Amino acid sequence: MRGVLVAGGTGALGAGVLRALLEAGYPVTTSWLVEKERDRVESEFAGADGLSLVEADLMEPAGAEAAVEATPDLGAVVNLVGGFAAGPLAHETDIEECERMLRLNLRPGFLLARAAIPRMLEAGGGAYVGVSARPALQPFPGAVAYVTAKGAVLAFVNALDADYRAQGIRCNAILPSVIDTPANRAATPNVDFSKWVPPDEIGRVVRFLVSDESAPTSGAGIPVYGRA
Ligand SMILES: NC(=O)c1ccc[n+]([C@@H]2O[C@H](COP(=O)([O-])OP(=O)(O)OC[C@H]3O[C@@H](n4cnc5c(N)ncnc54)[C@H](OP(=O)(O)O)[C@@H]3O)[C@@H](O)[C@H]2O)c1
């Protein structure tokens, strides 16, 4: 099995993605930015074979290159780095907030693709998985910056697919609705959490997109909505 770089694997969805990949025996490299989060992942996955961690600020080209360099026999990149913001309507939203959402959701994925794709081309192919979100297709009020950024992620992954599908690099996106994370539970405590999607379930979908089992699938935006 070739190596998988999971960018943002120290986050809430990251735990599910790391678990699914490690259970199947993939060698996984994941990036970290905050020491506390690195320590938490090291202790959560203590004893698991095949996990290594690399410090990398993925907003910077050098960080993306370092993360790619640290992944032996790179076969796939899974980019989980991104973020959410909501509240104001479009006419109340600062352009700076819109640009912050675009940068956080797009820049790491773009830099990682630029760094990783030459190595995948040399190896004869690979897989790239990005994270868009359901509101990219079904917006809700008060999230113009987020919706625009996640729509751009979907377009970016489709553009990568157009550029590299013929050379054997498969590029797909997942579209979560609401993930069952501690942060989401804290933010909205009075809703039915069973309608949200556990990170482990999404992790297995990501693993499928990384694996040869999904060989004919490229340029897809895959809903992972659970029961919502
Ligand atoms: N949570 C949801 O309900 C939901 C719904 C739809 C889509 N999504 C998308 O799913 C993805 C993962 O979400 P999540 O809830 O797991 O988010 P999260 O818990 O906030 O995790 C984000 C991850 O990105 C990393 N990160 C942030 N800035 C970075 C940088 N400059 N360089 C390197 N790493 C950086 C964080 O590292 P540290 O831990 O070291 O800070 C963390 O590992 C995101 O793209 C998000 O937009 C989430």
Short mmCIF file of C-alpha atoms and ligand atoms in Angstrom, two decimals:
data_model
loop_
_atom_site.label_atom_id
_atom_site.label_comp_id
_atom_site.label_asym_id
_atom_site.label_seq_id
_atom_site.Cartn_x
_atom_site.Cartn_y
_atom_site.Cartn_z
CA MET A 1 0.00 0.00 0.00
CA ARG A 2 1.29 3.46 -0.89
CA GLY A 3 1.56 6.27 1.61
CA VAL A 4 -1.32 8.65 2.34
CA LEU A 5 -0.81 12.25 3.42
CA VAL A 6 -3.72 13.41 5.58
CA ALA A 7 -3.56 17.18 5.92
CA GLY A 8 -5.43 18.39 8.98
CA GLY A 9 -5.56 14.91 10.49
CA THR A 10 -5.38 16.40 13.99
CA GLY A 11 -8.91 17.83 13.63
CA ALA A 12 -12.28 16.31 14.49
CA LEU A 13 -12.86 14.62 11.14
CA GLY A 14 -9.17 13.74 11.06
CA ALA A 15 -9.54 11.16 13.83
CA GLY A 16 -12.07 9.21 11.77
CA VAL A 17 -9.99 9.41 8.61
CA LEU A 18 -6.78 8.35 10.37
CA ARG A 19 -8.54 5.43 12.06
CA ALA A 20 -10.09 4.14 8.82
CA LEU A 21 -6.81 4.32 6.91
CA LEU A 22 -4.65 2.83 9.67
CA GLU A 23 -7.11 -0.03 10.26
CA ALA A 24 -6.72 -0.98 6.58
CA GLY A 25 -2.93 -0.90 6.85
CA TYR A 26 -2.13 2.30 4.95
CA PRO A 27 1.07 4.07 5.98
CA VAL A 28 -0.25 7.52 6.97
CA THR A 29 1.53 10.82 7.46
CA THR A 30 -0.47 13.60 9.03
CA SER A 31 0.36 17.26 9.50
CA TRP A 32 0.03 19.17 12.74
CA LEU A 33 0.15 22.84 13.57
CA VAL A 34 -0.66 23.08 17.28
CA GLU A 35 1.53 21.08 19.69
CA LYS A 36 -1.37 20.19 21.97
CA GLU A 37 -3.21 18.63 19.01
CA ARG A 38 -0.11 16.68 17.97
CA ASP A 39 0.20 15.28 21.50
CA ARG A 40 -3.49 14.34 21.57
CA VAL A 41 -3.22 12.43 18.27
CA GLU A 42 -0.02 10.71 19.39
CA SER A 43 -1.73 9.49 22.53
CA GLU A 44 -5.03 8.57 20.78
CA PHE A 45 -3.16 6.47 18.22
CA ALA A 46 -0.38 5.21 20.49
CA GLY A 47 0.50 1.69 19.45
CA ALA A 48 -1.03 2.03 15.97
CA ASP A 49 1.43 0.96 13.29
CA GLY A 50 2.04 3.18 10.31
CA LEU A 51 1.31 6.71 11.61
CA SER A 52 3.85 9.51 11.43
CA LEU A 53 3.37 13.21 12.10
CA VAL A 54 4.95 16.23 10.47
CA GLU A 55 4.79 19.86 11.57
CA ALA A 56 3.55 21.96 8.67
CA ASP A 57 1.77 25.26 8.19
CA LEU A 58 -0.21 24.41 5.10
CA MET A 59 -1.08 28.02 4.35
CA GLU A 60 2.54 28.34 3.20
CA PRO A 61 4.12 26.69 0.15
CA ALA A 62 7.09 25.48 2.22
CA GLY A 63 4.75 23.76 4.68
CA ALA A 64 2.90 21.94 1.91
CA GLU A 65 6.19 20.84 0.37
CA ALA A 66 7.48 19.64 3.77
CA ALA A 67 4.31 17.59 4.33
CA VAL A 68 4.57 15.97 0.90
CA GLU A 69 8.30 15.34 1.37
CA ALA A 70 7.61 13.64 4.71
CA THR A 71 5.25 11.09 3.11
CA PRO A 72 7.12 8.05 1.78
CA ASP A 73 5.84 6.51 -1.47
CA LEU A 74 3.07 9.10 -1.74
CA GLY A 75 -0.04 7.58 -3.29
CA ALA A 76 -2.78 9.88 -2.03
CA VAL A 77 -3.43 13.28 -0.49
CA VAL A 78 -6.48 13.85 1.69
CA ASN A 79 -6.92 17.50 2.56
CA LEU A 80 -9.13 18.12 5.58
CA VAL A 81 -7.93 21.64 6.36
CA GLY A 82 -10.77 24.11 6.19
CA GLY A 83 -13.14 26.10 8.34
CA PHE A 84 -16.64 27.43 8.88
CA ALA A 85 -18.11 30.87 9.48
CA ALA A 86 -21.72 32.01 9.46
CA GLY A 87 -23.94 34.80 10.74
CA PRO A 88 -24.23 37.87 8.56
CA LEU A 89 -26.11 38.13 5.28
CA ALA A 90 -24.12 38.97 2.14
CA HIS A 91 -24.51 42.75 2.42
CA GLU A 92 -23.32 42.63 6.03
CA THR A 93 -20.26 40.44 5.34
CA ASP A 94 -16.82 42.05 5.29
CA ILE A 95 -14.74 41.32 2.22
CA GLU A 96 -11.91 40.41 4.63
CA GLU A 97 -14.08 37.65 6.13
CA CYS A 98 -14.95 36.40 2.67
CA GLU A 99 -11.25 36.33 1.73
CA ARG A 100 -10.35 34.58 5.01
CA MET A 101 -12.84 31.79 4.26
CA LEU A 102 -11.56 31.46 0.70
CA ARG A 103 -7.94 31.30 1.84
CA LEU A 104 -8.51 28.79 4.64
CA ASN A 105 -10.62 26.46 2.50
CA LEU A 106 -8.73 26.75 -0.78
CA ARG A 107 -5.11 27.66 -0.22
CA PRO A 108 -3.87 24.52 1.59
CA GLY A 109 -5.57 22.24 -0.93
CA PHE A 110 -4.07 24.12 -3.84
CA LEU A 111 -0.57 24.18 -2.34
CA LEU A 112 -0.74 20.48 -1.46
CA ALA A 113 -1.84 19.57 -4.98
CA ARG A 114 1.00 21.60 -6.50
CA ALA A 115 3.53 19.92 -4.25
CA ALA A 116 2.15 16.36 -4.53
CA ILE A 117 1.12 16.00 -8.15
CA PRO A 118 4.61 15.90 -9.68
CA ARG A 119 5.43 12.94 -7.40
CA MET A 120 2.18 11.18 -8.28
CA LEU A 121 2.81 11.73 -11.99
CA GLU A 122 6.28 10.19 -11.61
CA ALA A 123 4.70 7.21 -9.84
CA GLY A 124 2.09 6.77 -12.60
CA GLY A 125 -0.95 7.96 -10.66
CA GLY A 126 -2.55 8.63 -7.30
CA ALA A 127 -5.60 10.01 -5.56
CA TYR A 128 -6.60 13.41 -4.19
CA VAL A 129 -9.55 13.91 -1.85
CA GLY A 130 -10.81 17.37 -0.87
CA VAL A 131 -13.57 18.44 1.50
CA SER A 132 -16.35 20.64 0.20
CA ALA A 133 -19.67 20.78 2.10
CA ARG A 134 -23.37 20.27 1.50
CA PRO A 135 -24.12 24.03 1.53
CA ALA A 136 -21.99 24.37 -1.62
CA LEU A 137 -24.95 22.72 -3.37
CA GLN A 138 -27.73 23.64 -0.91
CA PRO A 139 -26.88 27.00 0.67
CA PHE A 140 -28.53 28.30 3.81
CA PRO A 141 -28.90 31.98 4.76
CA GLY A 142 -26.07 33.79 6.52
CA ALA A 143 -23.09 31.87 5.20
CA VAL A 144 -22.16 33.54 1.92
CA ALA A 145 -18.41 33.40 2.58
CA TYR A 146 -18.45 29.74 3.64
CA VAL A 147 -20.80 28.64 0.85
CA THR A 148 -18.69 30.43 -1.74
CA ALA A 149 -15.47 28.92 -0.39
CA LYS A 150 -16.84 25.36 -0.31
CA GLY A 151 -18.28 25.83 -3.80
CA ALA A 152 -14.81 26.85 -4.90
CA VAL A 153 -13.33 23.71 -3.31
CA LEU A 154 -15.69 21.58 -5.40
CA ALA A 155 -14.75 23.50 -8.55
CA PHE A 156 -11.06 23.18 -7.70
CA VAL A 157 -11.27 19.40 -7.29
CA ASN A 158 -13.15 19.13 -10.59
CA ALA A 159 -10.49 21.26 -12.29
CA LEU A 160 -7.76 18.98 -10.89
CA ASP A 161 -9.68 16.02 -12.24
CA ALA A 162 -9.82 17.61 -15.69
CA ASP A 163 -6.07 18.26 -15.59
CA TYR A 164 -4.91 14.84 -14.37
CA ARG A 165 -7.56 12.15 -14.84
CA ALA A 166 -5.97 10.95 -18.07
CA GLN A 167 -2.66 10.52 -16.24
CA GLY A 168 -4.15 8.36 -13.51
CA ILE A 169 -4.62 10.87 -10.71
CA ARG A 170 -8.18 10.57 -9.43
CA CYS A 171 -9.57 13.68 -7.75
CA ASN A 172 -12.76 13.57 -5.70
CA ALA A 173 -14.50 15.66 -3.07
CA ILE A 174 -16.73 14.72 -0.18
CA LEU A 175 -19.60 16.94 0.91
CA PRO A 176 -20.38 16.58 4.63
CA SER A 177 -23.52 18.14 6.07
CA VAL A 178 -22.96 18.39 9.82
CA ILE A 179 -20.30 16.14 11.34
CA ASP A 180 -20.86 14.85 14.87
CA THR A 181 -17.96 16.65 16.52
CA PRO A 182 -17.48 17.98 20.07
CA ALA A 183 -17.39 21.54 18.68
CA ASN A 184 -20.71 21.12 16.87
CA ARG A 185 -22.32 19.53 19.95
CA ALA A 186 -21.15 22.44 22.08
CA ALA A 187 -22.37 25.02 19.56
CA THR A 188 -25.86 23.51 19.14
CA PRO A 189 -26.59 21.37 22.22
CA ASN A 190 -30.37 21.05 21.73
CA VAL A 191 -30.59 19.17 18.45
CA ASP A 192 -30.82 15.48 17.52
CA PHE A 193 -27.15 14.44 17.19
CA SER A 194 -28.17 11.11 15.66
CA LYS A 195 -28.88 12.93 12.39
CA TRP A 196 -25.25 14.04 12.19
CA VAL A 197 -22.51 11.95 10.63
CA PRO A 198 -19.82 10.37 12.85
CA PRO A 199 -16.24 11.06 11.71
CA ASP A 200 -15.55 7.30 11.55
CA GLU A 201 -18.27 6.82 8.91
CA ILE A 202 -16.87 9.60 6.75
CA GLY A 203 -13.39 8.18 7.30
CA ARG A 204 -14.45 4.96 5.61
CA VAL A 205 -15.81 6.88 2.60
CA VAL A 206 -12.50 8.71 2.33
CA ARG A 207 -10.65 5.39 2.54
CA PHE A 208 -12.78 4.09 -0.33
CA LEU A 209 -11.87 7.14 -2.44
CA VAL A 210 -8.18 6.61 -1.67
CA SER A 211 -8.29 2.90 -2.45
CA ASP A 212 -8.24 1.10 -5.77
CA GLU A 213 -11.78 -0.03 -4.98
CA SER A 214 -12.90 3.35 -6.32
CA ALA A 215 -10.68 3.16 -9.42
CA PRO A 216 -13.40 4.24 -11.90
CA THR A 217 -14.50 7.20 -9.74
CA SER A 218 -12.98 10.59 -10.43
CA GLY A 219 -14.37 14.12 -10.51
CA ALA A 220 -17.14 13.20 -8.07
CA GLY A 221 -18.66 15.26 -5.28
CA ILE A 222 -19.84 12.59 -2.85
CA PRO A 223 -22.57 13.49 -0.35
CA VAL A 224 -21.93 12.27 3.21
CA TYR A 225 -25.11 13.68 4.72
CA GLY A 226 -26.11 10.86 7.06
CA ARG A 227 -29.82 11.10 7.90
CA ALA A 228 -30.11 14.90 7.80
N1 LIG B 1 -17.36 19.90 11.21
C1 LIG B 1 -18.35 19.89 10.32
O1 LIG B 1 -19.53 19.76 10.67
C2 LIG B 1 -18.05 20.06 8.85
C3 LIG B 1 -19.10 20.09 7.93
C4 LIG B 1 -18.81 20.21 6.57
C5 LIG B 1 -17.50 20.30 6.15
N2 LIG B 1 -16.50 20.28 7.09
C6 LIG B 1 -15.12 20.37 6.62
O2 LIG B 1 -14.41 19.21 7.02
C7 LIG B 1 -13.02 19.54 7.21
C8 LIG B 1 -12.58 19.09 8.60
O3 LIG B 1 -13.45 19.69 9.56
P1 LIG B 1 -13.19 19.51 11.13
O4 LIG B 1 -14.50 19.74 11.80
O5 LIG B 1 -12.42 18.28 11.38
O6 LIG B 1 -12.25 20.78 11.39
P2 LIG B 1 -11.21 21.03 12.59
O7 LIG B 1 -11.51 20.14 13.76
O8 LIG B 1 -11.20 22.50 12.81
O9 LIG B 1 -9.82 20.58 11.98
C9 LIG B 1 -9.14 21.40 11.09
C10 LIG B 1 -7.77 20.83 10.88
O10 LIG B 1 -7.04 21.73 10.02
C11 LIG B 1 -5.79 21.99 10.62
N3 LIG B 1 -5.31 23.30 10.19
C12 LIG B 1 -5.93 24.50 10.28
N4 LIG B 1 -5.14 25.47 9.76
C13 LIG B 1 -4.01 24.86 9.34
C14 LIG B 1 -2.82 25.31 8.72
N5 LIG B 1 -2.62 26.59 8.41
N6 LIG B 1 -1.84 24.40 8.45
C15 LIG B 1 -2.01 23.10 8.77
N7 LIG B 1 -3.13 22.60 9.34
C16 LIG B 1 -4.11 23.49 9.63
C17 LIG B 1 -6.01 21.90 12.10
O11 LIG B 1 -4.75 21.67 12.74
P3 LIG B 1 -4.60 21.85 14.36
O12 LIG B 1 -5.46 20.79 14.99
O13 LIG B 1 -3.16 21.57 14.63
O14 LIG B 1 -5.05 23.22 14.66
C18 LIG B 1 -6.95 20.70 12.16
O15 LIG B 1 -6.20 19.50 12.05
C19 LIG B 1 -12.92 21.05 6.98
O16 LIG B 1 -12.55 21.28 5.64
C20 LIG B 1 -14.34 21.52 7.22
O17 LIG B 1 -14.64 22.74 6.57
C21 LIG B 1 -16.72 20.14 8.41
#
